């Protein structure tokens, strides 16, 4: 199936790592896997997970204010704890926690009521399932996959029957997600612990697409994924095809009490514009508390980013990747008809903003958000090598606190010079 057009048009999604790990504020699943927290203490968090203030309508309203067009919620992380009443296994928040109810249905309904696409995260791996540590990766990529007791059989003897039972369990849970919640996107994880053949990825992809042919699948479906998923840093060389940067607002995916190292709104605007300027989406992660509330510091940052996007919508939605590096000191986007360039300036421009290698004539330049027109001129140039376009710096009243955007209206589709100059 071709990639769904809504995905590349969305630009911003919200990632939510929500689960029992928020009770004690420990790293999700990894804390017991790495031995930082005893397994029994980690699982004791089941008793404290209440979702007592869980309000998916408030979540969806916040995401809409942030300018997001989709969200992805951890339906089941590597710890195997499902956020819905699964018929496959008994480790879910309905049976085992004070929350006592399905959390996915209301989430999906709330997003759809506000026109947002529904994403669900699901881990291929399950470090609590009795049949999971039953086979060995034929080429283990790291020491954990080679030796960790939650991944490989303790005696080293493989049990194909147990592995088949695990795959049946995974198949049943994924079927529930597809049939009951009809996700627009399934965000898989944990793929590194087995080979594509062991996971039977092709069979799983066919199962999902038979239930809903429009489902978008991420790269952790290996050769059956639709888009790449770099994490925690804008790639210097963007992946080929559609992609999405996964980024935390602070340093943690899930809620951790001690983590107050939140990125500023200005930093988030920088990450966002650098990502969309390179043709990707930003999947910005927040970690709700166990009661379902999102920390105020993270709400503030989502709203700050959303306010910036609202002032600069034309430079965000309906655009494609902008200029290659070297033409402008900052990211840029390009209108879908390729006739308007949007230049992002992180710092207050002094005297002028330059644009190099532009063959087009420029009709006008204006500040996005205020509409103020700026004078511009071209100097230099020789033969096929175009001169430099100089744009007068905007006045203080036209400078945005986070990032100023200039719209450069061209006389036709963008035409760039990419040569080495006169010999």
mmCIF file of C-alpha atoms in Angstrom:
data_model
loop_
_atom_site.group_PDB
_atom_site.id
_atom_site.type_symbol
_atom_site.label_atom_id
_atom_site.label_comp_id
_atom_site.label_asym_id
_atom_site.label_seq_id
_atom_site.Cartn_x
_atom_site.Cartn_y
_atom_site.Cartn_z
ATOM 1 C CA UNK A 1 0.000 0.000 0.000
ATOM 2 C CA UNK A 2 1.231 3.552 -0.681
ATOM 3 C CA UNK A 3 2.084 5.697 2.331
ATOM 4 C CA UNK A 4 -0.971 7.439 3.747
ATOM 5 C CA UNK A 5 -0.781 11.155 2.791
ATOM 6 C CA UNK A 6 -2.011 12.331 6.210
ATOM 7 C CA UNK A 7 1.229 11.228 7.840
ATOM 8 C CA UNK A 8 3.649 13.542 6.048
ATOM 9 C CA UNK A 9 1.138 16.378 6.244
ATOM 10 C CA UNK A 10 0.757 16.007 10.029
ATOM 11 C CA UNK A 11 4.180 17.454 11.009
ATOM 12 C CA UNK A 12 3.620 16.986 14.764
ATOM 13 C CA UNK A 13 2.514 14.015 16.846
ATOM 14 C CA UNK A 14 2.445 13.485 20.616
ATOM 15 C CA UNK A 15 4.023 10.358 22.111
ATOM 16 C CA UNK A 16 2.706 9.169 25.496
ATOM 17 C CA UNK A 17 4.592 6.695 27.647
ATOM 18 C CA UNK A 18 1.907 5.842 30.198
ATOM 19 C CA UNK A 19 1.978 2.772 32.388
ATOM 20 C CA UNK A 20 2.609 1.361 35.849
ATOM 21 C CA UNK A 21 6.211 2.655 35.776
ATOM 22 C CA UNK A 22 4.781 6.106 36.556
ATOM 23 C CA UNK A 23 3.801 4.962 40.079
ATOM 24 C CA UNK A 24 7.373 4.953 41.386
ATOM 25 C CA UNK A 25 8.680 7.084 38.549
ATOM 26 C CA UNK A 26 11.189 4.505 37.307
ATOM 27 C CA UNK A 27 12.386 3.979 33.728
ATOM 28 C CA UNK A 28 9.660 2.115 31.872
ATOM 29 C CA UNK A 29 10.369 -1.674 31.765
ATOM 30 C CA UNK A 30 14.122 -1.076 31.534
ATOM 31 C CA UNK A 31 14.497 -0.564 35.281
ATOM 32 C CA UNK A 32 13.896 -4.252 36.079
ATOM 33 C CA UNK A 33 15.458 -5.504 32.827
ATOM 34 C CA UNK A 34 18.769 -3.847 33.735
ATOM 35 C CA UNK A 35 18.509 -4.745 37.419
ATOM 36 C CA UNK A 36 18.142 -1.175 38.689
ATOM 37 C CA UNK A 37 14.901 -2.183 40.428
ATOM 38 C CA UNK A 38 14.071 -5.711 41.601
ATOM 39 C CA UNK A 39 11.450 -7.313 39.394
ATOM 40 C CA UNK A 40 8.994 -7.877 42.237
ATOM 41 C CA UNK A 41 9.249 -4.237 43.318
ATOM 42 C CA UNK A 42 8.636 -3.099 39.752
ATOM 43 C CA UNK A 43 5.536 -5.279 39.467
ATOM 44 C CA UNK A 44 4.295 -4.067 42.864
ATOM 45 C CA UNK A 45 3.506 -0.821 41.053
ATOM 46 C CA UNK A 46 0.404 -2.558 39.699
ATOM 47 C CA UNK A 47 -1.172 -1.909 43.113
ATOM 48 C CA UNK A 48 -0.657 1.844 42.837
ATOM 49 C CA UNK A 49 -1.785 2.502 39.261
ATOM 50 C CA UNK A 50 -5.139 4.277 39.602
ATOM 51 C CA UNK A 51 -5.661 6.429 36.479
ATOM 52 C CA UNK A 52 -7.916 8.331 38.883
ATOM 53 C CA UNK A 53 -7.701 11.606 36.942
ATOM 54 C CA UNK A 54 -7.356 10.111 33.488
ATOM 55 C CA UNK A 55 -9.183 12.429 31.081
ATOM 56 C CA UNK A 56 -8.440 11.590 27.446
ATOM 57 C CA UNK A 57 -10.653 14.480 26.332
ATOM 58 C CA UNK A 58 -8.329 16.894 28.151
ATOM 59 C CA UNK A 59 -5.355 15.138 26.563
ATOM 60 C CA UNK A 60 -6.836 15.513 23.089
ATOM 61 C CA UNK A 61 -7.655 19.196 23.689
ATOM 62 C CA UNK A 62 -4.050 19.790 24.748
ATOM 63 C CA UNK A 63 -2.669 17.980 21.718
ATOM 64 C CA UNK A 64 -4.880 20.045 19.417
ATOM 65 C CA UNK A 65 -3.666 23.247 21.101
ATOM 66 C CA UNK A 66 -0.112 22.044 20.567
ATOM 67 C CA UNK A 67 -0.745 21.826 16.834
ATOM 68 C CA UNK A 68 -0.448 18.034 16.722
ATOM 69 C CA UNK A 69 -2.362 16.015 14.158
ATOM 70 C CA UNK A 70 -1.864 12.574 15.772
ATOM 71 C CA UNK A 71 -0.825 10.900 19.009
ATOM 72 C CA UNK A 72 0.733 7.548 19.940
ATOM 73 C CA UNK A 73 -0.041 5.895 23.302
ATOM 74 C CA UNK A 74 1.847 2.926 24.789
ATOM 75 C CA UNK A 75 -0.822 0.225 24.627
ATOM 76 C CA UNK A 76 1.740 -2.282 25.917
ATOM 77 C CA UNK A 77 5.409 -1.692 26.706
ATOM 78 C CA UNK A 78 8.124 -4.342 27.151
ATOM 79 C CA UNK A 79 6.807 -5.099 30.656
ATOM 80 C CA UNK A 80 3.755 -6.759 29.107
ATOM 81 C CA UNK A 81 1.191 -4.677 31.019
ATOM 82 C CA UNK A 82 -1.695 -3.952 28.622
ATOM 83 C CA UNK A 83 -3.775 -0.781 28.947
ATOM 84 C CA UNK A 84 -6.895 -2.596 27.727
ATOM 85 C CA UNK A 85 -8.869 -5.666 28.810
ATOM 86 C CA UNK A 86 -7.068 -8.194 26.672
ATOM 87 C CA UNK A 87 -8.336 -11.732 26.309
ATOM 88 C CA UNK A 88 -4.765 -12.915 25.727
ATOM 89 C CA UNK A 89 -3.017 -13.194 29.066
ATOM 90 C CA UNK A 90 -4.125 -11.589 32.316
ATOM 91 C CA UNK A 91 -1.535 -8.860 32.763
ATOM 92 C CA UNK A 92 -3.576 -5.742 32.117
ATOM 93 C CA UNK A 93 -4.681 -2.647 34.011
ATOM 94 C CA UNK A 94 -8.312 -3.796 34.010
ATOM 95 C CA UNK A 95 -7.714 -6.967 36.025
ATOM 96 C CA UNK A 96 -4.556 -6.118 37.927
ATOM 97 C CA UNK A 97 -4.670 -2.449 38.944
ATOM 98 C CA UNK A 98 -7.042 -0.084 40.790
ATOM 99 C CA UNK A 99 -7.641 1.651 37.449
ATOM 100 C CA UNK A 100 -9.930 -1.272 36.677
ATOM 101 C CA UNK A 101 -10.949 -0.243 33.178
ATOM 102 C CA UNK A 102 -9.905 -0.087 29.538
ATOM 103 C CA UNK A 103 -7.904 3.068 28.818
ATOM 104 C CA UNK A 104 -7.552 2.740 25.046
ATOM 105 C CA UNK A 105 -11.166 3.030 23.927
ATOM 106 C CA UNK A 106 -11.757 6.459 25.518
ATOM 107 C CA UNK A 107 -8.379 7.660 24.196
ATOM 108 C CA UNK A 108 -9.192 6.654 20.616
ATOM 109 C CA UNK A 109 -12.678 8.190 20.815
ATOM 110 C CA UNK A 110 -11.389 11.481 22.253
ATOM 111 C CA UNK A 111 -8.766 11.889 19.536
ATOM 112 C CA UNK A 112 -11.219 11.148 16.750
ATOM 113 C CA UNK A 113 -13.757 13.615 18.155
ATOM 114 C CA UNK A 114 -11.122 16.325 17.671
ATOM 115 C CA UNK A 115 -9.984 15.201 14.248
ATOM 116 C CA UNK A 116 -6.692 13.684 15.400
ATOM 117 C CA UNK A 117 -5.299 10.425 14.054
ATOM 118 C CA UNK A 118 -5.018 7.540 16.535
ATOM 119 C CA UNK A 119 -1.669 5.851 17.114
ATOM 120 C CA UNK A 120 -0.928 2.920 19.414
ATOM 121 C CA UNK A 121 2.502 1.707 20.551
ATOM 122 C CA UNK A 122 2.989 -2.032 20.980
ATOM 123 C CA UNK A 123 6.168 -3.902 21.891
ATOM 124 C CA UNK A 124 6.976 -7.097 20.008
ATOM 125 C CA UNK A 125 8.885 -8.201 23.099
ATOM 126 C CA UNK A 126 7.308 -9.010 26.468
ATOM 127 C CA UNK A 127 9.771 -9.527 29.296
ATOM 128 C CA UNK A 128 7.041 -10.859 31.606
ATOM 129 C CA UNK A 129 5.506 -13.471 29.335
ATOM 130 C CA UNK A 130 6.415 -17.042 30.410
ATOM 131 C CA UNK A 131 7.002 -18.142 26.799
ATOM 132 C CA UNK A 132 9.066 -15.161 25.631
ATOM 133 C CA UNK A 133 12.565 -16.213 26.753
ATOM 134 C CA UNK A 134 12.400 -19.394 24.694
ATOM 135 C CA UNK A 135 14.530 -18.834 21.567
ATOM 136 C CA UNK A 136 17.811 -17.105 20.721
ATOM 137 C CA UNK A 137 18.477 -14.438 18.096
ATOM 138 C CA UNK A 138 20.635 -16.075 15.365
ATOM 139 C CA UNK A 139 22.947 -13.001 15.330
ATOM 140 C CA UNK A 140 22.512 -11.176 18.673
ATOM 141 C CA UNK A 141 23.134 -7.432 18.152
ATOM 142 C CA UNK A 142 24.305 -6.811 21.733
ATOM 143 C CA UNK A 143 25.134 -8.506 25.030
ATOM 144 C CA UNK A 144 21.623 -8.083 26.450
ATOM 145 C CA UNK A 145 20.087 -9.985 23.554
ATOM 146 C CA UNK A 146 22.765 -12.626 23.980
ATOM 147 C CA UNK A 147 22.507 -13.163 27.735
ATOM 148 C CA UNK A 148 19.693 -11.307 29.545
ATOM 149 C CA UNK A 149 17.429 -13.699 31.453
ATOM 150 C CA UNK A 150 14.299 -11.883 30.298
ATOM 151 C CA UNK A 151 15.256 -12.513 26.644
ATOM 152 C CA UNK A 152 16.942 -15.923 26.338
ATOM 153 C CA UNK A 153 16.271 -19.341 27.909
ATOM 154 C CA UNK A 154 18.197 -19.781 31.155
ATOM 155 C CA UNK A 155 19.682 -23.124 30.140
ATOM 156 C CA UNK A 156 20.334 -22.054 26.560
ATOM 157 C CA UNK A 157 17.978 -24.739 25.235
ATOM 158 C CA UNK A 158 15.432 -23.360 22.796
ATOM 159 C CA UNK A 159 11.757 -24.296 23.005
ATOM 160 C CA UNK A 160 10.066 -23.780 19.608
ATOM 161 C CA UNK A 161 6.695 -24.771 21.062
ATOM 162 C CA UNK A 162 6.857 -22.032 23.670
ATOM 163 C CA UNK A 163 7.874 -19.504 21.020
ATOM 164 C CA UNK A 164 4.884 -20.485 18.885
ATOM 165 C CA UNK A 165 2.625 -19.924 21.889
ATOM 166 C CA UNK A 166 4.160 -16.483 22.391
ATOM 167 C CA UNK A 167 3.594 -15.537 18.755
ATOM 168 C CA UNK A 168 -0.033 -16.663 19.054
ATOM 169 C CA UNK A 169 -0.387 -14.407 22.113
ATOM 170 C CA UNK A 170 1.125 -11.452 20.236
ATOM 171 C CA UNK A 171 -1.074 -12.147 17.217
ATOM 172 C CA UNK A 172 -4.157 -12.188 19.425
ATOM 173 C CA UNK A 173 -3.314 -8.919 21.145
ATOM 174 C CA UNK A 174 -2.518 -7.113 17.891
ATOM 175 C CA UNK A 175 -5.799 -8.392 16.454
ATOM 176 C CA UNK A 176 -7.620 -6.856 19.425
ATOM 177 C CA UNK A 177 -5.931 -3.501 18.852
ATOM 178 C CA UNK A 178 -6.789 -3.488 15.145
ATOM 179 C CA UNK A 179 -10.348 -4.767 15.483
ATOM 180 C CA UNK A 180 -11.430 -2.822 18.581
ATOM 181 C CA UNK A 181 -9.604 0.485 18.266
ATOM 182 C CA UNK A 182 -8.954 0.780 14.509
ATOM 183 C CA UNK A 183 -5.641 2.655 14.914
ATOM 184 C CA UNK A 184 -4.474 4.826 12.048
ATOM 185 C CA UNK A 185 -0.886 4.049 13.054
ATOM 186 C CA UNK A 186 0.773 1.168 14.888
ATOM 187 C CA UNK A 187 4.127 2.036 16.454
ATOM 188 C CA UNK A 188 6.035 -1.174 17.164
ATOM 189 C CA UNK A 189 9.152 -1.564 19.303
ATOM 190 C CA UNK A 190 11.456 -4.266 20.670
ATOM 191 C CA UNK A 191 12.261 -5.667 17.241
ATOM 192 C CA UNK A 192 16.020 -5.977 17.917
ATOM 193 C CA UNK A 193 15.606 -9.026 20.174
ATOM 194 C CA UNK A 194 14.666 -11.440 17.382
ATOM 195 C CA UNK A 195 15.234 -11.771 13.645
ATOM 196 C CA UNK A 196 12.591 -10.776 11.134
ATOM 197 C CA UNK A 197 12.017 -14.441 10.351
ATOM 198 C CA UNK A 198 11.601 -15.329 14.036
ATOM 199 C CA UNK A 199 9.088 -12.504 14.480
ATOM 200 C CA UNK A 200 7.203 -13.636 11.341
ATOM 201 C CA UNK A 201 6.923 -9.969 10.405
ATOM 202 C CA UNK A 202 5.392 -10.606 7.015
ATOM 203 C CA UNK A 203 2.592 -12.638 8.559
ATOM 204 C CA UNK A 204 1.971 -9.932 11.164
ATOM 205 C CA UNK A 205 1.905 -7.150 8.558
ATOM 206 C CA UNK A 206 -0.580 -9.080 6.427
ATOM 207 C CA UNK A 207 -2.777 -9.643 9.472
ATOM 208 C CA UNK A 208 -2.832 -5.921 10.316
ATOM 209 C CA UNK A 209 -3.459 -4.719 6.772
ATOM 210 C CA UNK A 210 -6.191 -7.301 6.219
ATOM 211 C CA UNK A 211 -8.023 -5.739 9.167
ATOM 212 C CA UNK A 212 -7.328 -2.168 8.053
ATOM 213 C CA UNK A 213 -5.379 -1.589 4.807
ATOM 214 C CA UNK A 214 -4.785 2.083 5.697
ATOM 215 C CA UNK A 215 -2.791 1.368 8.888
ATOM 216 C CA UNK A 216 0.609 3.090 8.921
ATOM 217 C CA UNK A 217 3.426 0.927 10.335
ATOM 218 C CA UNK A 218 6.737 2.218 11.666
ATOM 219 C CA UNK A 219 10.207 0.931 10.867
ATOM 220 C CA UNK A 220 10.297 -1.461 13.829
ATOM 221 C CA UNK A 221 8.272 -3.736 11.548
ATOM 222 C CA UNK A 222 11.623 -4.060 9.763
ATOM 223 C CA UNK A 223 11.176 -4.566 6.004
ATOM 224 C CA UNK A 224 7.410 -4.139 6.387
ATOM 225 C CA UNK A 225 7.587 -0.661 7.954
ATOM 226 C CA UNK A 226 6.428 2.493 6.193
ATOM 227 C CA UNK A 227 8.702 5.108 7.755
ATOM 228 C CA UNK A 228 11.927 5.582 9.727
ATOM 229 C CA UNK A 229 12.033 6.452 13.435
ATOM 230 C CA UNK A 230 15.268 8.119 14.603
ATOM 231 C CA UNK A 231 15.296 9.048 18.299
ATOM 232 C CA UNK A 232 16.478 11.972 20.431
ATOM 233 C CA UNK A 233 18.438 13.914 17.794
ATOM 234 C CA UNK A 234 17.679 15.467 14.409
ATOM 235 C CA UNK A 235 19.577 13.354 11.858
ATOM 236 C CA UNK A 236 22.247 15.263 9.951
ATOM 237 C CA UNK A 237 21.441 13.153 6.910
ATOM 238 C CA UNK A 238 17.659 12.626 6.816
ATOM 239 C CA UNK A 239 16.452 9.074 6.121
ATOM 240 C CA UNK A 240 15.155 8.299 2.661
ATOM 241 C CA UNK A 241 11.376 8.475 2.467
ATOM 242 C CA UNK A 242 8.991 9.408 5.296
ATOM 243 C CA UNK A 243 10.438 9.696 8.789
ATOM 244 C CA UNK A 244 9.696 10.868 12.296
ATOM 245 C CA UNK A 245 11.964 12.126 15.069
ATOM 246 C CA UNK A 246 11.031 10.743 18.506
ATOM 247 C CA UNK A 247 11.992 13.326 21.135
ATOM 248 C CA UNK A 248 11.357 13.637 24.868
ATOM 249 C CA UNK A 249 10.345 16.972 26.410
ATOM 250 C CA UNK A 250 12.733 16.276 29.312
ATOM 251 C CA UNK A 251 15.229 13.384 29.470
ATOM 252 C CA UNK A 252 12.715 10.592 30.193
ATOM 253 C CA UNK A 253 10.081 8.792 28.169
ATOM 254 C CA UNK A 254 7.780 8.006 31.087
ATOM 255 C CA UNK A 255 7.097 10.079 34.200
ATOM 256 C CA UNK A 256 10.106 10.329 36.539
ATOM 257 C CA UNK A 257 9.823 12.491 39.648
ATOM 258 C CA UNK A 258 13.414 13.677 39.641
ATOM 259 C CA UNK A 259 13.642 14.657 35.959
ATOM 260 C CA UNK A 260 13.124 18.417 35.716
ATOM 261 C CA UNK A 261 15.479 18.931 32.775
ATOM 262 C CA UNK A 262 12.793 20.135 30.409
ATOM 263 C CA UNK A 263 13.672 21.615 27.056
ATOM 264 C CA UNK A 264 12.590 25.221 26.604
ATOM 265 C CA UNK A 265 9.862 26.220 24.158
ATOM 266 C CA UNK A 266 12.547 27.897 22.046
ATOM 267 C CA UNK A 267 14.526 24.650 21.926
ATOM 268 C CA UNK A 268 11.417 22.685 20.968
ATOM 269 C CA UNK A 269 10.657 25.152 18.171
ATOM 270 C CA UNK A 270 14.216 24.635 16.950
ATOM 271 C CA UNK A 271 13.871 20.833 17.006
ATOM 272 C CA UNK A 272 10.493 21.088 15.301
ATOM 273 C CA UNK A 273 11.537 23.405 12.480
ATOM 274 C CA UNK A 274 14.782 21.540 11.857
ATOM 275 C CA UNK A 275 12.785 18.319 11.597
ATOM 276 C CA UNK A 276 10.037 19.523 9.262
ATOM 277 C CA UNK A 277 12.615 21.497 7.270
ATOM 278 C CA UNK A 278 14.330 18.180 6.539
ATOM 279 C CA UNK A 279 11.051 16.514 5.560
ATOM 280 C CA UNK A 280 10.212 14.701 8.808
ATOM 281 C CA UNK A 281 7.601 14.748 11.551
ATOM 282 C CA UNK A 282 8.305 15.429 15.215
ATOM 283 C CA UNK A 283 6.831 12.872 17.648
ATOM 284 C CA UNK A 284 7.165 14.756 20.925
ATOM 285 C CA UNK A 285 6.973 12.594 24.043
ATOM 286 C CA UNK A 286 5.368 13.370 27.391
ATOM 287 C CA UNK A 287 5.069 11.134 30.467
ATOM 288 C CA UNK A 288 1.760 11.304 32.363
ATOM 289 C CA UNK A 289 1.705 10.616 36.103
ATOM 290 C CA UNK A 290 0.063 7.397 37.250
ATOM 291 C CA UNK A 291 -3.220 9.268 37.829
ATOM 292 C CA UNK A 292 -3.302 10.271 34.160
ATOM 293 C CA UNK A 293 -2.365 13.948 34.484
ATOM 294 C CA UNK A 294 0.406 15.414 32.361
ATOM 295 C CA UNK A 295 2.952 17.446 34.377
ATOM 296 C CA UNK A 296 2.436 21.214 34.218
ATOM 297 C CA UNK A 297 5.942 21.796 32.844
ATOM 298 C CA UNK A 298 5.167 19.572 29.879
ATOM 299 C CA UNK A 299 1.723 21.115 29.329
ATOM 300 C CA UNK A 300 3.342 24.550 29.287
ATOM 301 C CA UNK A 301 5.816 23.479 26.639
ATOM 302 C CA UNK A 302 3.227 21.830 24.413
ATOM 303 C CA UNK A 303 1.100 24.957 24.585
ATOM 304 C CA UNK A 304 4.104 27.159 23.874
ATOM 305 C CA UNK A 305 5.022 25.140 20.819
ATOM 306 C CA UNK A 306 1.384 25.192 19.703
ATOM 307 C CA UNK A 307 1.202 28.966 20.038
ATOM 308 C CA UNK A 308 4.252 29.326 17.788
ATOM 309 C CA UNK A 309 2.791 26.924 15.235
ATOM 310 C CA UNK A 310 -0.528 28.805 15.263
ATOM 311 C CA UNK A 311 1.306 32.037 14.378
ATOM 312 C CA UNK A 312 3.174 30.322 11.538
ATOM 313 C CA UNK A 313 0.713 27.742 10.213
ATOM 314 C CA UNK A 314 1.353 28.499 6.553
ATOM 315 C CA UNK A 315 5.045 27.659 7.015
ATOM 316 C CA UNK A 316 4.190 24.346 8.713
ATOM 317 C CA UNK A 317 1.178 22.518 7.298
ATOM 318 C CA UNK A 318 0.995 21.813 3.596
ATOM 319 C CA UNK A 319 4.741 22.227 3.172
ATOM 320 C CA UNK A 320 7.596 19.960 2.151
ATOM 321 C CA UNK A 321 11.304 19.869 2.975
ATOM 322 C CA UNK A 322 13.056 23.154 2.311
ATOM 323 C CA UNK A 323 16.539 24.138 1.223
ATOM 324 C CA UNK A 324 19.615 21.918 1.460
ATOM 325 C CA UNK A 325 22.264 23.082 3.901
ATOM 326 C CA UNK A 326 24.351 26.034 2.773
ATOM 327 C CA UNK A 327 21.686 28.208 1.173
ATOM 328 C CA UNK A 328 20.339 29.734 4.401
ATOM 329 C CA UNK A 329 21.614 29.801 7.976
ATOM 330 C CA UNK A 330 18.677 27.928 9.464
ATOM 331 C CA UNK A 331 15.948 25.479 8.462
ATOM 332 C CA UNK A 332 13.332 26.233 5.845
ATOM 333 C CA UNK A 333 10.186 24.743 4.368
ATOM 334 C CA UNK A 334 8.682 25.004 0.905
ATOM 335 C CA UNK A 335 5.033 25.357 -0.051
ATOM 336 C CA UNK A 336 3.468 22.393 -1.801
ATOM 337 C CA UNK A 337 3.405 24.300 -5.119
ATOM 338 C CA UNK A 338 7.136 25.024 -4.614
ATOM 339 C CA UNK A 339 6.633 28.754 -5.159
ATOM 340 C CA UNK A 340 7.075 30.077 -1.598
ATOM 341 C CA UNK A 341 10.113 29.516 0.604
ATOM 342 C CA UNK A 342 9.793 29.909 4.364
ATOM 343 C CA UNK A 343 13.077 30.863 6.043
ATOM 344 C CA UNK A 344 13.341 30.256 9.797
ATOM 345 C CA UNK A 345 15.563 32.642 11.769
ATOM 346 C CA UNK A 346 16.282 31.502 15.333
ATOM 347 C CA UNK A 347 18.177 34.613 16.357
ATOM 348 C CA UNK A 348 17.122 38.229 15.832
ATOM 349 C CA UNK A 349 18.326 39.138 12.323
ATOM 350 C CA UNK A 350 20.832 42.003 12.201
ATOM 351 C CA UNK A 351 20.888 44.248 9.144
ATOM 352 C CA UNK A 352 19.889 41.526 6.671
ATOM 353 C CA UNK A 353 19.125 37.894 6.004
ATOM 354 C CA UNK A 354 20.925 36.266 3.085
ATOM 355 C CA UNK A 355 19.799 33.554 0.705
ATOM 356 C CA UNK A 356 22.337 31.976 -1.658
ATOM 357 C CA UNK A 357 22.010 30.009 -4.870
ATOM 358 C CA UNK A 358 18.492 31.163 -5.755
ATOM 359 C CA UNK A 359 17.931 31.383 -9.506
ATOM 360 C CA UNK A 360 14.340 32.618 -9.178
ATOM 361 C CA UNK A 361 13.310 36.238 -9.195
ATOM 362 C CA UNK A 362 11.589 37.241 -5.951
ATOM 363 C CA UNK A 363 8.214 38.970 -6.025
ATOM 364 C CA UNK A 364 8.091 39.958 -2.386
ATOM 365 C CA UNK A 365 9.291 38.974 1.078
ATOM 366 C CA UNK A 366 7.048 39.231 4.131
ATOM 367 C CA UNK A 367 7.144 38.304 7.803
ATOM 368 C CA UNK A 368 4.861 35.356 8.528
ATOM 369 C CA UNK A 369 2.402 36.226 11.273
ATOM 370 C CA UNK A 370 2.491 39.986 10.837
ATOM 371 C CA UNK A 371 2.448 40.361 7.046
ATOM 372 C CA UNK A 372 5.048 43.135 7.076
ATOM 373 C CA UNK A 373 6.872 43.328 3.743
ATOM 374 C CA UNK A 374 10.648 43.564 3.713
ATOM 375 C CA UNK A 375 12.856 45.193 1.105
ATOM 376 C CA UNK A 376 15.241 42.896 -0.744
ATOM 377 C CA UNK A 377 17.921 43.077 -3.418
ATOM 378 C CA UNK A 378 20.421 40.844 -5.220
ATOM 379 C CA UNK A 379 24.128 41.552 -5.362
ATOM 380 C CA UNK A 380 26.839 39.810 -7.341
ATOM 381 C CA UNK A 381 26.454 36.798 -9.560
ATOM 382 C CA UNK A 382 28.379 35.719 -12.643
ATOM 383 C CA UNK A 383 27.127 33.684 -15.563
ATOM 384 C CA UNK A 384 25.263 30.661 -14.279
ATOM 385 C CA UNK A 385 26.139 31.493 -10.676
ATOM 386 C CA UNK A 386 23.342 33.603 -9.148
ATOM 387 C CA UNK A 387 24.029 36.478 -6.791
ATOM 388 C CA UNK A 388 23.076 36.648 -3.139
ATOM 389 C CA UNK A 389 19.567 37.723 -2.165
ATOM 390 C CA UNK A 390 19.737 40.178 0.738
ATOM 391 C CA UNK A 391 16.564 40.710 2.760
ATOM 392 C CA UNK A 392 16.324 43.661 5.138
ATOM 393 C CA UNK A 393 16.091 42.557 8.750
ATOM 394 C CA UNK A 394 12.598 42.876 10.274
ATOM 395 C CA UNK A 395 11.983 45.548 12.903
ATOM 396 C CA UNK A 396 11.638 44.601 16.569
ATOM 397 C CA UNK A 397 7.836 44.427 16.411
ATOM 398 C CA UNK A 398 8.020 41.757 13.710
ATOM 399 C CA UNK A 399 10.561 39.538 15.498
ATOM 400 C CA UNK A 400 9.113 36.393 17.096
ATOM 401 C CA UNK A 401 10.330 35.421 20.568
ATOM 402 C CA UNK A 402 11.036 31.816 19.550
ATOM 403 C CA UNK A 403 11.787 32.030 15.822
ATOM 404 C CA UNK A 404 10.934 34.493 13.071
ATOM 405 C CA UNK A 405 9.799 33.177 9.693
ATOM 406 C CA UNK A 406 10.178 35.025 6.394
ATOM 407 C CA UNK A 407 8.064 34.061 3.375
ATOM 408 C CA UNK A 408 9.958 34.480 0.099
ATOM 409 C CA UNK A 409 7.523 34.491 -2.825
ATOM 410 C CA UNK A 410 9.110 33.274 -6.058
ATOM 411 C CA UNK A 411 8.281 33.864 -9.738
ATOM 412 C CA UNK A 412 7.913 30.119 -10.333
ATOM 413 C CA UNK A 413 8.858 26.797 -8.813
ATOM 414 C CA UNK A 414 12.013 26.856 -6.714
ATOM 415 C CA UNK A 415 15.131 26.765 -8.907
ATOM 416 C CA UNK A 416 18.452 26.377 -7.086
ATOM 417 C CA UNK A 417 22.048 26.582 -8.242
ATOM 418 C CA UNK A 418 24.091 23.738 -6.724
ATOM 419 C CA UNK A 419 27.355 24.049 -8.668
ATOM 420 C CA UNK A 420 30.939 24.814 -7.692
ATOM 421 C CA UNK A 421 31.221 28.226 -9.343
ATOM 422 C CA UNK A 422 33.257 29.456 -12.282
ATOM 423 C CA UNK A 423 36.408 27.467 -13.049
#
